[in-house]
Amino acid sequence: MSILVISMLSLSPDAPMRFGALRRGIPDISQRMLTLTLRNLERDGLVALPPRVEYELTDRGKSMLKPLAGFTDWIRDTWQDIEVSRREFEAEEQSRI
C-alpha cells in the first residue's frame, strides 16, 4: 500500500493532499489501512503531516519518485488486470469452502 500512497502523492508532489482525496484515489483501501500506511510513511520520514491534516511528500519522499516512476507506471498499466486476478482468486477460494 505504501507504493500506492506515494504514487498518489506524486501526482502533485508540491501540494498537500487531504486524507479523503488519498482514499478516493486508491481503490479498495480501508480507512484503517490508509491511516496505518500514512503513519508508517511519516515515521520513515517520507511524508509530513501538517496541522491541517494534509499529507505531502518530504524531500526524501520526493527523491523516491524518479526510481519509482517505472514501477508506478507498471501499476497504473496493470491495476485492472490485478483486480481481475484478485476477484478470480477470491471466487476460487469461495468455491473451495
Short mmCIF file of C-alpha atoms in Angstrom, two decimals:
data_model
loop_
_atom_site.label_atom_id
_atom_site.label_comp_id
_atom_site.label_asym_id
_atom_site.label_seq_id
_atom_site.Cartn_x
_atom_site.Cartn_y
_atom_site.Cartn_z
CA MET A 1 0.00 0.00 0.00
CA SER A 2 2.89 2.38 0.65
CA ILE A 3 3.76 2.46 -3.05
CA LEU A 4 0.16 3.32 -3.97
CA VAL A 5 0.06 6.15 -1.41
CA ILE A 6 3.38 7.55 -2.64
CA SER A 7 2.13 7.22 -6.21
CA MET A 8 -0.99 9.25 -5.35
CA LEU A 9 1.05 11.91 -3.56
CA SER A 10 3.39 12.08 -6.56
CA LEU A 11 0.55 13.36 -8.75
CA SER A 12 1.11 16.75 -7.10
CA PRO A 13 4.37 16.44 -5.16
CA ASP A 14 4.48 20.11 -4.15
CA ALA A 15 0.87 20.34 -2.95
CA PRO A 16 -0.53 18.66 0.16
CA MET A 17 -3.31 16.12 -0.27
CA ARG A 18 -6.18 15.58 2.13
CA PHE A 19 -6.91 12.15 3.60
CA GLY A 20 -10.23 11.86 1.74
CA ALA A 21 -8.60 12.63 -1.60
CA LEU A 22 -6.00 9.95 -0.96
CA ARG A 23 -8.67 7.43 -0.02
CA ARG A 24 -10.77 8.21 -3.11
CA GLY A 25 -7.70 7.85 -5.31
CA ILE A 26 -6.72 4.40 -4.05
CA PRO A 27 -9.30 1.74 -4.89
CA ASP A 28 -10.31 -0.71 -2.17
CA ILE A 29 -8.20 0.78 0.65
CA SER A 30 -9.83 0.91 4.05
CA GLN A 31 -9.61 3.95 6.28
CA ARG A 32 -7.60 1.94 8.81
CA MET A 33 -5.11 0.66 6.21
CA LEU A 34 -4.60 4.17 4.80
CA THR A 35 -4.12 5.58 8.31
CA LEU A 36 -1.56 2.90 9.20
CA THR A 37 0.25 3.35 5.89
CA LEU A 38 0.44 7.13 6.31
CA ARG A 39 1.72 6.75 9.88
CA ASN A 40 4.44 4.36 8.70
CA LEU A 41 5.45 6.71 5.87
CA GLU A 42 5.52 9.62 8.34
CA ARG A 43 7.63 7.54 10.77
CA ASP A 44 10.08 6.79 7.93
CA GLY A 45 10.31 10.50 7.08
CA LEU A 46 8.69 10.07 3.65
CA VAL A 47 5.56 12.14 4.26
CA ALA A 48 4.79 15.04 6.56
CA LEU A 49 1.56 15.61 8.40
CA PRO A 50 0.90 19.35 8.64
CA PRO A 51 -1.55 20.56 11.31
CA ARG A 52 -4.32 20.85 8.69
CA VAL A 53 -4.30 17.07 8.15
CA GLU A 54 -2.94 17.24 4.64
CA TYR A 55 -0.19 14.90 3.54
CA GLU A 56 2.69 15.77 1.28
CA LEU A 57 5.93 14.15 0.26
CA THR A 58 9.04 15.28 2.11
CA ASP A 59 12.28 15.88 0.21
CA ARG A 60 13.23 12.27 0.97
CA GLY A 61 9.86 11.08 -0.29
CA LYS A 62 10.26 13.16 -3.48
CA SER A 63 13.68 11.61 -4.03
CA MET A 64 11.91 8.26 -4.46
CA LEU A 65 9.76 9.46 -7.37
CA LYS A 66 12.30 9.03 -10.16
CA PRO A 67 13.37 5.49 -9.13
CA LEU A 68 9.71 4.50 -8.67
CA ALA A 69 8.44 6.02 -11.92
CA GLY A 70 8.70 2.79 -13.90
CA PHE A 71 7.08 0.80 -11.13
CA THR A 72 4.19 3.25 -10.70
CA ASP A 73 3.66 3.26 -14.48
CA TRP A 74 3.51 -0.53 -14.35
CA ILE A 75 0.95 -0.40 -11.52
CA ARG A 76 -1.23 2.04 -13.45
CA ASP A 77 -0.99 -0.11 -16.60
CA THR A 78 -1.78 -3.42 -14.88
CA TRP A 79 -4.04 -2.42 -11.97
CA GLN A 80 -7.24 -3.56 -13.69
CA ASP A 81 -5.67 -6.94 -14.50
CA ILE A 82 -4.55 -7.29 -10.89
CA GLU A 83 -8.08 -6.56 -9.67
CA VAL A 84 -9.46 -9.20 -12.07
CA SER A 85 -6.92 -11.72 -10.77
CA ARG A 86 -7.88 -10.91 -7.19
CA ARG A 87 -11.60 -11.38 -7.90
CA GLU A 88 -10.91 -14.68 -9.70
CA PHE A 89 -8.75 -15.86 -6.80
CA GLU A 90 -11.39 -14.91 -4.24
CA ALA A 91 -14.09 -16.68 -6.27
CA GLU A 92 -11.95 -19.83 -6.39
CA GLU A 93 -11.32 -19.58 -2.65
CA GLN A 94 -15.06 -19.28 -2.01
CA SER A 95 -15.79 -22.30 -4.21
CA ARG A 96 -13.37 -24.41 -2.13
CA ILE A 97 -15.27 -23.73 1.07
#
